[in-house]
mmCIF file of C-alpha atoms in Angstrom:
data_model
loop_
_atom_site.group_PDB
_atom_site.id
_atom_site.type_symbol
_atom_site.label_atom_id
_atom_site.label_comp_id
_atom_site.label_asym_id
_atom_site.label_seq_id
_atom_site.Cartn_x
_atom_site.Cartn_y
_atom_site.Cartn_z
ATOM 1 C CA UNK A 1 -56.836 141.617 117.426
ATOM 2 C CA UNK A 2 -58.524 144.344 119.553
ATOM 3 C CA UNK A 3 -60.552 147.377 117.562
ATOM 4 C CA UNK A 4 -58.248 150.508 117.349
ATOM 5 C CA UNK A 5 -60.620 153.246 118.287
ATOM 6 C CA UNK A 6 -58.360 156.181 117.163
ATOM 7 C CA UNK A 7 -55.526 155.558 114.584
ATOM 8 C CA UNK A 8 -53.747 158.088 114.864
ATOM 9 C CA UNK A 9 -52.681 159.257 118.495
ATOM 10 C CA UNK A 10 -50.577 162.293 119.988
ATOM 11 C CA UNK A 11 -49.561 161.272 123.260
ATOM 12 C CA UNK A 12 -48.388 163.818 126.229
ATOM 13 C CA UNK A 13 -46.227 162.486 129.010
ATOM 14 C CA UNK A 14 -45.349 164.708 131.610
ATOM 15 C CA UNK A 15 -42.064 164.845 132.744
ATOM 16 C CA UNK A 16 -42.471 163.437 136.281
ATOM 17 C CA UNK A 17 -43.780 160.210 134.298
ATOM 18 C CA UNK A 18 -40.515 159.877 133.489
ATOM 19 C CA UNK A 19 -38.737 160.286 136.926
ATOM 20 C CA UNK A 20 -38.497 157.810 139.708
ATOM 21 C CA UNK A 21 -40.399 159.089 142.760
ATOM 22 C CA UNK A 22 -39.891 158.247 146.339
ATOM 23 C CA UNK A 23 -43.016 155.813 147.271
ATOM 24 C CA UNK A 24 -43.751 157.835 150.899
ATOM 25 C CA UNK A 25 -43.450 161.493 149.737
ATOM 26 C CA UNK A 26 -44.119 161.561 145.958
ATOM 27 C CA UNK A 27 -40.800 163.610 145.433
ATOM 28 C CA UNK A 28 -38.577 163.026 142.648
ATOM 29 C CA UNK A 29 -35.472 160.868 143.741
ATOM 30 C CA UNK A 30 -33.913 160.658 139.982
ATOM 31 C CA UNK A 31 -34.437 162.193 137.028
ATOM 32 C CA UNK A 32 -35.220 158.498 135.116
ATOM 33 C CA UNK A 33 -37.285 155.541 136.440
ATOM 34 C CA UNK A 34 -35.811 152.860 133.573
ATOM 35 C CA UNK A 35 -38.461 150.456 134.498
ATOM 36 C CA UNK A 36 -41.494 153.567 133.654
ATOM 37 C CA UNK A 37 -39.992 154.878 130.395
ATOM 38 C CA UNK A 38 -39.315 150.706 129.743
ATOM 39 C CA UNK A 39 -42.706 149.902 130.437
ATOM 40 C CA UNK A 40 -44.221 152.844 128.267
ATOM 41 C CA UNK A 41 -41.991 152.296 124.936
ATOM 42 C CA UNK A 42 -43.314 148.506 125.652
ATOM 43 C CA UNK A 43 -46.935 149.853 125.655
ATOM 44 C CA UNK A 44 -46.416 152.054 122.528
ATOM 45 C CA UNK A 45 -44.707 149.061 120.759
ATOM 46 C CA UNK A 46 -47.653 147.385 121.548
ATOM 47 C CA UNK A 47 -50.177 150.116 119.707
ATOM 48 C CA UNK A 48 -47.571 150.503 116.649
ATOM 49 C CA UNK A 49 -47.953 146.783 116.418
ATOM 50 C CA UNK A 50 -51.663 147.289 115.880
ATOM 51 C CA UNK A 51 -51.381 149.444 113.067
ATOM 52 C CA UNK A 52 -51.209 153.098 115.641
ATOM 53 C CA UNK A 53 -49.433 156.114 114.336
ATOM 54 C CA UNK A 54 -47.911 157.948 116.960
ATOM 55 C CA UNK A 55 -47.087 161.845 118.132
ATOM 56 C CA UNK A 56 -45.231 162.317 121.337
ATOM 57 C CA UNK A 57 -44.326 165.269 123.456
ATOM 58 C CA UNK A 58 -42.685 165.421 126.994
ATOM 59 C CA UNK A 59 -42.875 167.692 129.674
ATOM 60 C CA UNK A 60 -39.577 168.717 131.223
ATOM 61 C CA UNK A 61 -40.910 168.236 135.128
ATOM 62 C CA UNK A 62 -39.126 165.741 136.501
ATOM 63 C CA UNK A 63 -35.908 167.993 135.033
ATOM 64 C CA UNK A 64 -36.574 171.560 135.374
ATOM 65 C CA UNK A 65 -40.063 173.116 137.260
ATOM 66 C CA UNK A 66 -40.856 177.263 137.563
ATOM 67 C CA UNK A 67 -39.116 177.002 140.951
ATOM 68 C CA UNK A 68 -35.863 176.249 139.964
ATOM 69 C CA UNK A 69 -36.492 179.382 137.547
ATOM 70 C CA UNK A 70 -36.769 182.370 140.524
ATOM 71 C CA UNK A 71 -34.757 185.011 139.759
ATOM 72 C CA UNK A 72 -33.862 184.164 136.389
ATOM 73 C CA UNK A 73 -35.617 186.224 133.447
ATOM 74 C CA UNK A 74 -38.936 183.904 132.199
ATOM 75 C CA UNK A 75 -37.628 183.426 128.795
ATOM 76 C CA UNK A 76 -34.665 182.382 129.661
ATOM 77 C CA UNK A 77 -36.372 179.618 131.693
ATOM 78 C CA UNK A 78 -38.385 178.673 129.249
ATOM 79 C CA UNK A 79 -35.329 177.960 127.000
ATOM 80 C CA UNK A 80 -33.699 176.099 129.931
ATOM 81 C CA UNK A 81 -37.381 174.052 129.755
ATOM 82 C CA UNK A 82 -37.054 173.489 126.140
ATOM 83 C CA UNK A 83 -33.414 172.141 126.994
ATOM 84 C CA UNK A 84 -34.999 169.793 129.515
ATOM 85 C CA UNK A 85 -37.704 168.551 126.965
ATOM 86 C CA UNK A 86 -34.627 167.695 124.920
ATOM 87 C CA UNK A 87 -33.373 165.593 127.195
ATOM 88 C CA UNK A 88 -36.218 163.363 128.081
ATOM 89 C CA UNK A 89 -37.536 163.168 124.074
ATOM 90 C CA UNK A 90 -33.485 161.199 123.555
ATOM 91 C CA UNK A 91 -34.134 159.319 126.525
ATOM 92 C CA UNK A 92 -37.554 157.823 125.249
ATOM 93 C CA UNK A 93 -36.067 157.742 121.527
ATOM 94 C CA UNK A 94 -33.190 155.548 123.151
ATOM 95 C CA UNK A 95 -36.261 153.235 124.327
ATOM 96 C CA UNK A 96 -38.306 152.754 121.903
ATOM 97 C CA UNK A 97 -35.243 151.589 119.629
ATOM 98 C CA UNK A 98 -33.986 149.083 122.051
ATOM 99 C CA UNK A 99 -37.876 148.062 121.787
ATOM 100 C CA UNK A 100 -37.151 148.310 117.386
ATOM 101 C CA UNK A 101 -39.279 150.763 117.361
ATOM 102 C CA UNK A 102 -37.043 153.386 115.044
ATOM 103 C CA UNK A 103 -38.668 156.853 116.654
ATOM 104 C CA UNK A 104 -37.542 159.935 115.630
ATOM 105 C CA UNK A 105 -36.906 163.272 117.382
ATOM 106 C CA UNK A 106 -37.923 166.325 116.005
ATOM 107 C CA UNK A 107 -37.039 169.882 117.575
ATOM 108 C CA UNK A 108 -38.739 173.429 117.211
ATOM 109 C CA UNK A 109 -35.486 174.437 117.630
ATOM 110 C CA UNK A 110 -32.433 174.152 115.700
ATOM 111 C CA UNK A 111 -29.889 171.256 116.686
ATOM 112 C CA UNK A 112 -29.216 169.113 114.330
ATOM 113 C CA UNK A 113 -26.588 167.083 115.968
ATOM 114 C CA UNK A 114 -29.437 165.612 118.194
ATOM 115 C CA UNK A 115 -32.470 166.091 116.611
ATOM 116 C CA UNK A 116 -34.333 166.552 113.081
ATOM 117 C CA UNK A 117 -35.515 170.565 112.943
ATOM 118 C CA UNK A 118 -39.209 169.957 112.730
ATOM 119 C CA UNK A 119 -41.261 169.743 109.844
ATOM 120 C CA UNK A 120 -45.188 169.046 109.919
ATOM 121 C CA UNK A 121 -45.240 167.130 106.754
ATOM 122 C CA UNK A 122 -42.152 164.982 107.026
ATOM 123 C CA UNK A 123 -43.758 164.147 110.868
ATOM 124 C CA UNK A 124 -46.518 163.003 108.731
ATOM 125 C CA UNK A 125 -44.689 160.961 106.247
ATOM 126 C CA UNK A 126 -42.638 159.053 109.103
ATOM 127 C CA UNK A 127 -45.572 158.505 111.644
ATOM 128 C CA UNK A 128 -47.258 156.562 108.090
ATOM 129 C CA UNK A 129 -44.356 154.762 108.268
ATOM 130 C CA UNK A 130 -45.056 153.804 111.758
ATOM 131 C CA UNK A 131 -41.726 155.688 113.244
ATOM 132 C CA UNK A 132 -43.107 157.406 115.953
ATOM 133 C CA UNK A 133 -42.372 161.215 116.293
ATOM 134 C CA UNK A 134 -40.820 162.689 119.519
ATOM 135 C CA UNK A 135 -41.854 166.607 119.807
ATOM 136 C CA UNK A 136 -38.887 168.596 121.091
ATOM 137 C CA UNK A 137 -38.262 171.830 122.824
ATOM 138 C CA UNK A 138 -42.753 172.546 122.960
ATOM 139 C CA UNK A 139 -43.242 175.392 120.275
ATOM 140 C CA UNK A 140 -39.976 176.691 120.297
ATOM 141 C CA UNK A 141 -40.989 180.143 121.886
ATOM 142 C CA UNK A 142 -40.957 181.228 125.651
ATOM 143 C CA UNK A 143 -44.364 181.654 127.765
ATOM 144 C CA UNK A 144 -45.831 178.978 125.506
ATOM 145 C CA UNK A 145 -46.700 175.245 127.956
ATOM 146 C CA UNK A 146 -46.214 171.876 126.482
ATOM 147 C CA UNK A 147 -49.906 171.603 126.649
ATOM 148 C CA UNK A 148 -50.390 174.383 124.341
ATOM 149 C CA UNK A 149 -47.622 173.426 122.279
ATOM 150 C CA UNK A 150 -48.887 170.033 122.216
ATOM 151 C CA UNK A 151 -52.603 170.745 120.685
ATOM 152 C CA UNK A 152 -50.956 172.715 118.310
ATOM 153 C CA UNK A 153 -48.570 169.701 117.126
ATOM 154 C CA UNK A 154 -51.597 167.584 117.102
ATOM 155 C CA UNK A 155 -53.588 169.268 114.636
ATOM 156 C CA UNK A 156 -50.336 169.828 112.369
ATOM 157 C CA UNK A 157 -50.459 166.106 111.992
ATOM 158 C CA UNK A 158 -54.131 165.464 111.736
ATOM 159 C CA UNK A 159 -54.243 163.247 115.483
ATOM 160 C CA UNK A 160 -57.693 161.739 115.734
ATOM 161 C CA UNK A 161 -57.252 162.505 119.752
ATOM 162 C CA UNK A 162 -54.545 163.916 122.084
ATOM 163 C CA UNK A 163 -54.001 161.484 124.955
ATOM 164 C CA UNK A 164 -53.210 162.713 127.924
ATOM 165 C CA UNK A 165 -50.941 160.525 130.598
ATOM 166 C CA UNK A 166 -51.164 161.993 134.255
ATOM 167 C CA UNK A 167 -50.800 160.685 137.670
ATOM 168 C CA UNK A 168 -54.347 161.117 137.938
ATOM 169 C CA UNK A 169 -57.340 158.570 137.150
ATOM 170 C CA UNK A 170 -59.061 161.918 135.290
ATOM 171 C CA UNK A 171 -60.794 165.169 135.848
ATOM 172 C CA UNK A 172 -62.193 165.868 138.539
ATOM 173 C CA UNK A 173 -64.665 168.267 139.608
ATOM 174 C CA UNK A 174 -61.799 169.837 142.904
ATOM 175 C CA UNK A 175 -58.599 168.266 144.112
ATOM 176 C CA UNK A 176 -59.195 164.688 145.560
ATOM 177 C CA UNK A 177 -56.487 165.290 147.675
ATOM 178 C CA UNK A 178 -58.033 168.035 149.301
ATOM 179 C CA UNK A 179 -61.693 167.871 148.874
ATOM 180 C CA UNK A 180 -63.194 164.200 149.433
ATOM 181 C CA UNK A 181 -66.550 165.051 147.636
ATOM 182 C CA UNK A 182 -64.636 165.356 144.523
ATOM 183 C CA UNK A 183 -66.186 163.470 141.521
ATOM 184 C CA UNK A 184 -64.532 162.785 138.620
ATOM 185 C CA UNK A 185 -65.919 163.132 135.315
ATOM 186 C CA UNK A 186 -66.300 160.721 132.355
ATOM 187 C CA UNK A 187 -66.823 163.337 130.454
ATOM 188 C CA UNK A 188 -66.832 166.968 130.039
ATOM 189 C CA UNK A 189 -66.332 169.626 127.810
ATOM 190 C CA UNK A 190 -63.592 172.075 127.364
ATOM 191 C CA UNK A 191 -65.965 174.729 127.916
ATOM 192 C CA UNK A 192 -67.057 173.605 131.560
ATOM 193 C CA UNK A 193 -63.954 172.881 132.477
ATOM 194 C CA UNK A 194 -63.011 176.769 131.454
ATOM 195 C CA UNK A 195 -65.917 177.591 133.208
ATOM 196 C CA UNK A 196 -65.253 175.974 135.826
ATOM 197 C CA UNK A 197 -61.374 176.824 136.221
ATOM 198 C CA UNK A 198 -60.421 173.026 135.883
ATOM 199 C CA UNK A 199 -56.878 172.535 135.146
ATOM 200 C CA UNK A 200 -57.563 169.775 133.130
ATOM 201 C CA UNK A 201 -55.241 171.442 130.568
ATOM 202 C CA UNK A 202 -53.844 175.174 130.242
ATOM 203 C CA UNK A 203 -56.747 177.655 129.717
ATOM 204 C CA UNK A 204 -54.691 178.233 126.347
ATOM 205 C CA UNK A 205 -54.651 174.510 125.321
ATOM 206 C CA UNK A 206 -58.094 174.167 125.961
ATOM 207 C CA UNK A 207 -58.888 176.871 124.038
ATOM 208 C CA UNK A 208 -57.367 176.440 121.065
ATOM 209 C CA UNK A 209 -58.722 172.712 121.332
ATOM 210 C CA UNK A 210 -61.920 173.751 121.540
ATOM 211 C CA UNK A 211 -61.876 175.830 118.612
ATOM 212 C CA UNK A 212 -60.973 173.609 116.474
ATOM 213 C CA UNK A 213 -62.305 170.377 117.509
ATOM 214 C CA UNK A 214 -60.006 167.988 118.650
ATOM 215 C CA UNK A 215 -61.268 165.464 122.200
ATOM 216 C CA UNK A 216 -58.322 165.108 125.138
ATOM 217 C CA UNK A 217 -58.469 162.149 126.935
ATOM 218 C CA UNK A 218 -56.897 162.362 130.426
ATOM 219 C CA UNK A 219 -56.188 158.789 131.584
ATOM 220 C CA UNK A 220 -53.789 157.123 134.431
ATOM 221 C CA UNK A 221 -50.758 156.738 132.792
ATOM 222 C CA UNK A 222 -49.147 154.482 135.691
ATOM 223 C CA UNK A 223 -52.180 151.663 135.111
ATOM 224 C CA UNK A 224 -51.583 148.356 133.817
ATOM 225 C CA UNK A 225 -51.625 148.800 129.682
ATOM 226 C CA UNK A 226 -53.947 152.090 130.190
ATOM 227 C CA UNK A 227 -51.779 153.564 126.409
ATOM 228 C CA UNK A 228 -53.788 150.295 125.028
ATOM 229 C CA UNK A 229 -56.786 150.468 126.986
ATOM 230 C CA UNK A 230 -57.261 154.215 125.557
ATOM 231 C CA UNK A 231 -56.460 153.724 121.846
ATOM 232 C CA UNK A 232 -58.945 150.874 121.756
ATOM 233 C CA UNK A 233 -61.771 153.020 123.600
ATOM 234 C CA UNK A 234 -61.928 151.060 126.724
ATOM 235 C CA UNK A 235 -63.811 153.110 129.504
ATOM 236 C CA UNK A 236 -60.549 154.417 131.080
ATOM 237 C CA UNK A 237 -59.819 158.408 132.518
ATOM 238 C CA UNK A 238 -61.724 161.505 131.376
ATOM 239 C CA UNK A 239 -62.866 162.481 127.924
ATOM 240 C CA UNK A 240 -62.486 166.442 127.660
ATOM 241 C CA UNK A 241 -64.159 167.047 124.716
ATOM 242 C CA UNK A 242 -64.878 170.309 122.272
ATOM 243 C CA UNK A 243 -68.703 169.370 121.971
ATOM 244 C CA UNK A 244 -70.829 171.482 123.967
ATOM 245 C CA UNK A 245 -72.437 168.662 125.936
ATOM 246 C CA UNK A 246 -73.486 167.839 129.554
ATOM 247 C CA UNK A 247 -70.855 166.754 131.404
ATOM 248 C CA UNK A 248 -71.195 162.871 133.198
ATOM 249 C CA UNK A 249 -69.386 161.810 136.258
ATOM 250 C CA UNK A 250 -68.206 158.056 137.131
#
């Protein structure tokens, strides 16, 4: 069996992971791609099987984005987005189970028909079981992101690392897209990328992450096994990290 680097994980998925994308444009076709959310409950299986404890929060992207919001009053969006989060935290707890992995849902806000109202210490006592924990509805307040949210949910149950799944290889030092000199970093600190005004994560995320010391790895959620590669320290993504250090490109 393969050395797990880091134990204990919290993983963020956007929610465009989750959606099925049109292969020419990149736009969302469906709100689900069941062969993406398939293939990552397989890959987490794979990590609880190694001993892994998990954390999980999801975006609400591929559901509801700030421009379906215009005109309607930001917190009320934000509770629509916390809604949305709702949604795709059932849909992954529905595949990790048919994977018998039994994850649980927990919700900053109250609904108890769906969801378990969160608690940091019984997300601790169920992720040492190995039941993974799905984070719902962010922090359960308006104008705060699910990157925010997440750091904060990470720290309330002692992750060694938050992992975080984009479309994107890493950090990079401009858009790719747009700017063909880009580099992308191996690592960097949260303090450069501030600096810097990389959107590796919200200003607020990285902050708070910073302060009190926990490393964000940004890897390519869509490449083969890349959940595994990262929990078992395999040269894979960006490291954003809250050591003051020089940052190193690829």
């Amino acid at each position: 069996m393969e050395d797990i680097k880091y134990k204990r994980v919290f993983l963020k998925l956007s929610g465009e992971a989750l959606a099925k994308k049109d292969s020419q444009t990149g736009e969302i076709k469906e709100i689900f791609d069941p062969e993406m959310i398939s293939d990552i409950a397989s890959s987490i299986k794979k990590c609880c099987d190694m001993g892994v404890g998990f954390g999980i929060m999801i975006g609400a992207g591929n559901i509801w984005r700030g421009k379906f919001g215009q005109g309607v009053n930001r917190a009320k969006a934000d509770h629509m987005g916390m809604l949305a989060t709702t949604i795709n935290c059932l849909r992954m707890q529905d595949a990790l189970q048919k994977c018998g992995i039994d994850a649980v849902v927990m919700s900053a806000v109250s609904m108890t028909d769906f969801a378990e109202s969160f608690n940091y210490e019984k997300a601790i006592a169920y992720i040492k079981e190995g039941r993974p924990v799905i984070f719902a509805c962010g922090a359960g307040i308006p104008y705060i992101s699910t990157d925010t949210a997440g750091v904060v949910r990470a720290l309330e149950i002692d992750a060694d690392i938050i992992l975080m799944a984009k479309n994107i290889d890493g950090v990079y030092s401009a858009d790719p897209a747009v700017d063909k000199s880009a580099v992308r970093y191996k690592v960097i600190s949260y303090k450069s990328c501030l600096d810097a005004g990389l959107k590796a994560t919200d200003a607020s995320a990285s902050a708070i992450a910073m302060e009190r010391g926990i490393d964000t790895l940004v890897f390519p959620l869509r490449e083969k096994n890349s959940i595994k590669l990262a929990i078992t320290g395999n040269n894979i993504g960006t490291l954003v990290t809250a050591q003051d250090i020089p940052s190193e490109t690829y």
